Amino acid sequence: MVTDIITLAHFTIEEQRRLGVGSGDFTSLLNDLSTAFKIISREVNRGNLVGGLGSAGSDNVQGEQQKHLDIIANTAMLHALQSSGHLAGMASEEMDEIFHIPTRYQRGKYLLLFDPLDGSSNIDVNGTVGTIFSVLRAPESVERPTLKDFLQPGTSQVAAGYTIYGPSTVLALTYGSGVHTFTLDWTIGSFVLSQANLRVPERTDEFAINASRLRYLEAPVRRYVDECIAGKDGPRGMNFNMRWTGSMVADIHRILLRGGIFIYALDSANKRTGGKLRLMYEANPMAMIMEQAGGMASTGRGRIMELVPENLHQRVPVIAGSAAEVDRVIEYHIQDEVKAA
Ligand code: AHG
Ligand code: MN
Ligand code: MN
């Protein structure tokens, strides 16, 4: 029904009124974010028509090969948001340093961190990708934010979420009062509310891990995965299914909707870098989404959102999803430490 449509803007204004917060700046920032997501969705959709496929022939700061679409998506975010008037600075997976708002634009009170295109190895095979974002408040009276101003724990996030570019383009968003999803309706050019106050299902029989890394895993995570694989013949007494897309956005979105656990743990092969996923623009926003939907997000040894970042591109182990499953992995870490003591 036409009258049932609730747009992102409408929903946010109503929510902010209900919560008694917000000055309109945030709604306006969201509007600019949604413009960037629409542009990225269009470019992802056109794929090789815009020369989006293949490698750009450059590496990002973490030594990963950049795809053309990584750069297109990064540029779309910068262009749509630098003039918003609500940001004091930005940071991205694809940029070594923080991005200062050009002086010709008005500066605002928020900081935006993002992974412009997550799962970009899926691009060439027409697989699902996404954009992950985290919104922080810039320290008051800071005119030109420095790196130090960005290095805030995930618990300080004002808002966070992701947009998944799959068969539909869907935005999952939290501003600290639950998780809401919005589907892009191209016919009206707006994100429309799909589900308010989403909860991660508590019971699950699915796990997500890159199985090629099993031999590197530390004992507690290995134990958890082995027990899932043992199925009804093992201590869990039930069969598990496994899914791994190579796109955190796609895996987390699936887990948000039907439960499960996402594991990119610390292992003997990534120990030196502290894990694979990046704390500030991958792990923290996804952790906020998970927690706000009743799930959990841990390193195995502590809550992700409580980590105090030391640098912009810091990596971190991620174990996130249905609370009971994440709790079980944490418990296995504790038991392992007790045994070692
Ligand atoms: P990005 O494409 O932004 O570099 O992120 C890829 C990340 C994440 O989305 C995914 O879960 C993980 O890397 C996959 O890593 P493996 O290829 O090691 O499985
Ligand atoms: Mn990513
Ligand atoms: Mn990326």
Coordinates of C-alpha atoms and ligand atoms in Angstrom, one line a residue:
M1 CA 0.0 0.0 0.0
V2 CA 1.3 3.4 -0.9
T3 CA 0.2 4.8 2.4
D4 CA 2.3 2.3 4.3
I5 CA 5.6 3.6 3.0
I6 CA 7.9 5.0 5.7
T7 CA 11.0 6.6 4.2
L8 CA 14.4 6.7 6.0
A9 CA 14.0 10.5 6.5
H10 CA 10.5 10.2 7.9
F11 CA 11.5 7.3 10.2
T12 CA 14.6 9.1 11.5
I13 CA 12.7 12.3 12.2
E14 CA 10.0 10.4 14.1
E15 CA 12.5 8.3 16.0
Q16 CA 14.5 11.4 17.0
R17 CA 11.4 13.1 18.2
R18 CA 10.4 10.0 20.2
L19 CA 13.8 9.8 21.8
G20 CA 14.0 13.5 22.4
V21 CA 17.3 13.8 20.7
G22 CA 18.7 15.3 17.5
S23 CA 18.9 18.7 16.0
G24 CA 18.2 17.8 12.4
D25 CA 21.9 17.7 11.7
F26 CA 22.0 14.0 12.0
T27 CA 18.9 13.5 9.7
S28 CA 20.5 15.7 7.2
L29 CA 23.8 13.7 7.4
L30 CA 21.9 10.5 6.9
N31 CA 20.3 12.0 3.8
D32 CA 23.8 12.7 2.4
L33 CA 24.9 9.2 3.3
S34 CA 21.9 7.7 1.6
T35 CA 22.8 9.7 -1.5
A36 CA 26.3 8.2 -1.5
F37 CA 24.8 4.7 -1.1
K38 CA 22.5 5.2 -4.1
I39 CA 25.4 6.3 -6.2
I40 CA 27.6 3.3 -5.1
S41 CA 24.6 1.0 -5.7
R42 CA 24.2 2.3 -9.2
E43 CA 28.0 2.0 -10.0
V44 CA 28.1 -1.5 -8.5
N45 CA 25.1 -2.5 -10.5
R46 CA 26.6 -1.2 -13.8
G47 CA 29.8 -3.1 -13.1
N48 CA 32.0 -3.2 -16.2
L49 CA 29.8 -0.6 -17.9
V50 CA 31.6 2.0 -15.8
G51 CA 34.9 0.1 -15.8
G52 CA 34.3 -0.9 -12.3
L53 CA 35.7 -4.4 -12.5
G54 CA 39.3 -5.5 -12.2
S55 CA 42.2 -4.2 -10.4
A56 CA 43.0 -0.4 -10.3
G57 CA 46.7 -1.3 -10.3
S58 CA 47.3 0.3 -6.9
D59 CA 47.5 -0.9 -3.3
N60 CA 45.8 0.7 -0.3
V61 CA 47.6 1.5 3.0
Q62 CA 47.2 -2.1 4.1
G63 CA 48.9 -3.5 1.0
E64 CA 45.7 -4.8 -0.5
Q65 CA 45.1 -4.5 -4.2
Q66 CA 42.5 -1.9 -4.9
K67 CA 39.7 -2.6 -7.4
H68 CA 38.4 0.2 -9.6
L69 CA 35.1 0.0 -7.7
D70 CA 36.9 0.5 -4.3
I71 CA 38.1 3.8 -5.6
I72 CA 34.8 4.7 -7.3
A73 CA 33.0 4.0 -4.0
N74 CA 35.5 5.9 -1.9
T75 CA 35.2 8.9 -4.2
A76 CA 31.4 8.8 -4.1
M77 CA 31.5 8.9 -0.3
L78 CA 33.9 11.8 -0.2
H79 CA 32.0 13.8 -2.8
A80 CA 28.5 13.2 -1.3
L81 CA 29.6 14.0 2.2
Q82 CA 32.4 16.6 2.2
S83 CA 29.8 19.4 1.5
S84 CA 27.2 18.1 3.9
G85 CA 28.2 20.7 6.5
H86 CA 27.8 18.1 9.3
L87 CA 31.2 16.5 9.2
A88 CA 34.5 17.6 10.7
G89 CA 36.5 14.9 9.0
M90 CA 36.4 11.5 7.4
A91 CA 38.6 8.4 7.3
S92 CA 38.4 5.4 5.0
E93 CA 39.9 2.0 4.4
E94 CA 41.1 3.3 1.1
M95 CA 43.0 6.4 2.4
D96 CA 46.2 6.3 4.4
E97 CA 45.5 9.4 6.3
I98 CA 42.4 11.2 7.7
F99 CA 40.5 13.4 5.2
H100 CA 40.0 17.1 6.1
I101 CA 36.9 18.9 5.0
P102 CA 38.0 21.4 2.4
T103 CA 38.0 24.9 3.8
R104 CA 35.4 26.0 1.2
Y105 CA 32.8 23.9 2.9
Q106 CA 31.2 24.4 6.3
R107 CA 32.5 22.1 9.0
G108 CA 30.2 20.1 11.4
K109 CA 30.3 18.1 14.6
Y110 CA 30.6 14.5 13.4
L111 CA 33.4 12.3 12.2
L112 CA 32.7 9.6 9.6
L113 CA 34.7 6.4 9.1
F114 CA 33.9 4.0 6.4
D115 CA 34.8 0.9 4.4
P116 CA 33.5 2.1 1.0
L117 CA 33.3 -1.3 -0.6
D118 CA 33.5 -4.3 1.6
G119 CA 34.0 -7.7 0.1
S120 CA 35.5 -6.2 -3.0
S121 CA 37.1 -9.5 -4.0
N122 CA 33.5 -10.5 -4.9
I123 CA 33.2 -7.7 -7.5
D124 CA 34.6 -9.5 -10.5
V125 CA 32.3 -12.5 -10.0
N126 CA 29.1 -10.3 -9.5
G127 CA 28.9 -11.3 -5.8
T128 CA 27.5 -9.3 -2.9
V129 CA 29.4 -6.3 -1.6
G130 CA 28.6 -3.5 0.8
T131 CA 29.6 -0.2 2.5
I132 CA 30.2 -0.1 6.2
F133 CA 30.1 3.2 8.2
S134 CA 30.6 4.5 11.7
V135 CA 29.7 8.0 13.0
L136 CA 31.6 9.6 15.9
R137 CA 31.2 13.0 17.5
A138 CA 34.2 15.3 17.0
P139 CA 35.5 16.6 20.3
E140 CA 33.9 20.0 21.0
S141 CA 35.8 23.1 19.9
V142 CA 38.0 21.1 17.6
E143 CA 38.3 23.1 14.4
R144 CA 40.5 20.8 12.4
P145 CA 40.4 17.2 13.8
T146 CA 43.6 15.3 14.1
L147 CA 44.1 11.5 14.1
K148 CA 43.9 11.5 17.9
D149 CA 40.3 12.8 17.7
F150 CA 39.3 9.8 15.6
L151 CA 40.8 7.2 17.9
Q152 CA 37.6 6.7 20.0
P153 CA 36.3 3.4 21.2
G154 CA 33.3 1.8 19.5
T155 CA 31.2 2.6 22.6
S156 CA 31.4 6.3 21.5
Q157 CA 29.7 5.7 18.1
V158 CA 26.7 7.9 17.6
A159 CA 25.5 5.8 14.7
A160 CA 26.7 2.9 12.6
G161 CA 25.6 0.5 9.9
Y162 CA 26.1 -0.8 6.5
T163 CA 24.5 -0.9 3.1
I164 CA 24.4 -4.2 1.3
Y165 CA 24.3 -4.2 -2.5
G166 CA 22.7 -7.6 -3.2
P167 CA 19.6 -8.5 -5.2
S168 CA 18.1 -5.5 -3.3
T169 CA 20.1 -2.6 -1.8
V170 CA 19.4 -2.6 1.9
L171 CA 20.6 -0.2 4.6
A172 CA 20.9 -1.5 8.2
L173 CA 21.2 1.3 10.6
T174 CA 21.4 2.0 14.3
Y175 CA 21.7 5.2 16.3
G176 CA 21.7 3.4 19.6
S177 CA 18.1 2.5 19.9
G178 CA 17.8 -0.7 18.0
V179 CA 18.6 -1.8 14.4
H180 CA 16.3 -0.9 11.5
T181 CA 16.6 -1.9 7.9
F182 CA 15.5 0.1 4.8
T183 CA 15.3 -1.2 1.2
L184 CA 16.1 1.1 -1.7
D185 CA 13.1 1.6 -3.8
W186 CA 14.5 3.0 -7.1
T187 CA 11.0 4.0 -8.3
I188 CA 10.7 6.7 -5.7
G189 CA 14.5 7.1 -5.1
S190 CA 14.2 6.5 -1.4
F191 CA 15.2 4.0 1.3
V192 CA 12.0 2.6 2.7
L193 CA 11.6 1.0 6.1
S194 CA 11.6 -2.8 5.8
Q195 CA 12.0 -3.8 9.5
A196 CA 12.2 -1.8 12.7
N197 CA 13.8 -3.1 15.8
L198 CA 15.4 -6.2 14.3
R199 CA 16.6 -8.9 16.7
V200 CA 19.3 -11.4 15.9
P201 CA 17.6 -14.8 16.3
E202 CA 19.0 -16.5 19.5
R203 CA 18.9 -20.1 18.2
T204 CA 21.1 -20.9 15.3
D205 CA 22.6 -23.8 13.4
E206 CA 24.9 -21.9 11.1
F207 CA 28.5 -20.6 11.4
A208 CA 30.7 -18.5 9.1
I209 CA 34.4 -18.9 8.9
N210 CA 37.0 -19.1 6.2
A211 CA 37.6 -22.9 6.4
S212 CA 41.0 -22.6 4.7
R213 CA 42.4 -21.1 7.9
L214 CA 41.3 -23.9 10.2
R215 CA 44.9 -25.2 10.6
Y216 CA 46.0 -21.7 11.9
L217 CA 43.3 -21.3 14.5
E218 CA 44.0 -21.0 18.2
A219 CA 42.7 -23.9 20.4
P220 CA 39.4 -22.2 21.7
V221 CA 38.1 -21.2 18.3
R222 CA 39.3 -24.5 16.8
R223 CA 37.3 -26.3 19.5
Y224 CA 34.2 -24.3 18.7
V225 CA 34.4 -25.0 15.0
D226 CA 35.3 -28.7 15.5
E227 CA 32.2 -29.1 17.7
C228 CA 30.0 -27.5 15.0
I229 CA 31.4 -29.8 12.3
A230 CA 31.0 -32.8 14.5
G231 CA 27.2 -32.1 14.4
K232 CA 24.8 -34.4 16.1
D233 CA 27.6 -36.9 16.8
G234 CA 29.5 -34.3 18.8
P235 CA 29.0 -32.4 22.1
R236 CA 26.5 -30.0 20.5
G237 CA 24.2 -32.8 19.6
M238 CA 22.9 -31.0 16.5
N239 CA 24.0 -30.5 12.9
F240 CA 25.4 -27.1 11.7
N241 CA 25.6 -25.6 8.3
M242 CA 28.4 -23.3 7.1
R243 CA 28.4 -20.2 4.9
W244 CA 31.3 -17.8 4.0
T245 CA 30.8 -15.2 1.3
G246 CA 34.1 -13.3 1.5
S247 CA 32.1 -10.2 2.3
M248 CA 31.6 -9.3 5.9
V249 CA 28.5 -7.3 5.0
A250 CA 26.9 -10.2 3.4
D251 CA 27.7 -12.6 6.2
I252 CA 26.7 -10.2 9.0
H253 CA 23.5 -9.3 7.2
R254 CA 22.5 -13.0 6.9
I255 CA 23.4 -13.5 10.6
L256 CA 21.3 -10.5 11.6
L257 CA 18.3 -12.0 9.8
R258 CA 18.6 -15.7 10.6
G259 CA 21.1 -16.0 13.4
G260 CA 24.6 -17.5 13.5
I261 CA 28.2 -16.6 14.2
F262 CA 30.8 -14.8 12.2
I263 CA 34.4 -15.7 13.0
Y264 CA 37.5 -13.9 11.7
A265 CA 39.7 -14.9 14.6
L266 CA 43.3 -14.2 15.6
D267 CA 45.3 -17.1 14.3
S268 CA 48.9 -18.1 13.8
A269 CA 49.0 -16.6 10.3
N270 CA 47.6 -13.2 11.2
K271 CA 48.9 -12.8 14.7
R272 CA 51.5 -10.3 13.7
T273 CA 48.9 -7.8 12.4
G274 CA 46.4 -8.6 15.2
G275 CA 43.8 -10.1 12.9
K276 CA 42.3 -9.3 9.5
L277 CA 39.4 -7.0 9.9
R278 CA 39.8 -3.3 10.7
L279 CA 38.6 -2.1 14.1
M280 CA 37.4 1.4 13.3
Y281 CA 35.4 1.0 10.0
E282 CA 34.6 -2.7 9.9
A283 CA 34.5 -4.3 13.4
N284 CA 33.1 -1.4 15.5
P285 CA 30.1 -0.5 13.3
M286 CA 29.2 -4.2 12.9
A287 CA 29.7 -4.7 16.6
M288 CA 27.2 -1.9 17.3
I289 CA 24.7 -3.4 14.9
M290 CA 25.0 -6.8 16.5
E291 CA 24.8 -5.5 20.1
Q292 CA 21.8 -3.2 19.2
A293 CA 20.1 -6.2 17.8
G294 CA 20.6 -8.3 20.9
G295 CA 23.7 -10.1 19.7
M296 CA 27.3 -9.9 20.8
A297 CA 30.7 -8.9 19.3
S298 CA 33.9 -10.0 20.9
T299 CA 37.6 -10.5 20.1
G300 CA 37.2 -13.8 22.1
R301 CA 38.9 -12.1 25.0
G302 CA 36.9 -8.8 25.3
R303 CA 34.2 -6.7 23.9
I304 CA 35.2 -5.2 20.6
M305 CA 33.5 -1.8 21.3
E306 CA 35.6 -1.3 24.4
L307 CA 38.9 -1.4 22.7
V308 CA 40.7 2.0 22.6
P309 CA 42.1 2.3 19.1
E310 CA 45.8 3.1 18.7
N311 CA 45.7 3.7 15.0
L312 CA 43.2 4.3 12.2
H313 CA 43.8 1.0 10.3
Q314 CA 44.2 -1.2 13.3
R315 CA 43.1 -4.8 12.9
V316 CA 41.2 -6.9 15.4
P317 CA 39.8 -10.4 15.8
V318 CA 36.0 -10.5 15.2
I319 CA 33.6 -13.1 16.7
A320 CA 30.1 -11.7 16.3
G321 CA 26.5 -12.9 16.1
S322 CA 23.9 -14.7 18.2
A323 CA 24.7 -14.0 21.9
A324 CA 24.8 -17.6 23.1
E325 CA 27.2 -18.7 20.4
V326 CA 29.6 -15.8 20.9
D327 CA 29.4 -16.4 24.6
R328 CA 30.4 -20.0 24.1
V329 CA 33.5 -19.0 22.2
I330 CA 34.4 -16.5 25.0
E331 CA 33.9 -19.3 27.5
Y332 CA 36.2 -21.6 25.5
H333 CA 38.9 -18.8 25.7
I334 CA 38.4 -18.5 29.4
Q335 CA 38.7 -22.3 29.9
D336 CA 41.8 -22.4 27.8
E337 CA 43.4 -19.6 29.9
V338 CA 42.6 -21.4 33.1
K339 CA 44.1 -24.6 31.7
A340 CA 47.3 -22.8 30.7
A341 CA 47.6 -21.1 34.1
Ligands
AHG1 P1 37.5 -5.6 2.0 O1 37.0 -6.1 0.7 O2 36.9 -4.3 2.5 O3 39.0 -5.6 2.0 O4 37.1 -6.6 3.2 C1 37.2 -8.0 3.0 C2 37.0 -8.6 4.4 C3 35.6 -9.0 4.8 O5 34.6 -8.4 4.1 C4 35.6 -10.5 4.7 O6 34.8 -11.1 5.7 C5 37.0 -10.9 4.8 O7 37.8 -9.8 4.4 C6 37.3 -12.1 3.9 O8 38.6 -12.4 4.0 P2 39.2 -13.8 3.4 O9 39.4 -13.5 2.0 O10 40.5 -14.0 4.2 O11 38.2 -14.9 3.7
MN2 MN 36.0 -4.7 4.3
MN3 MN 36.8 -2.4 1.4

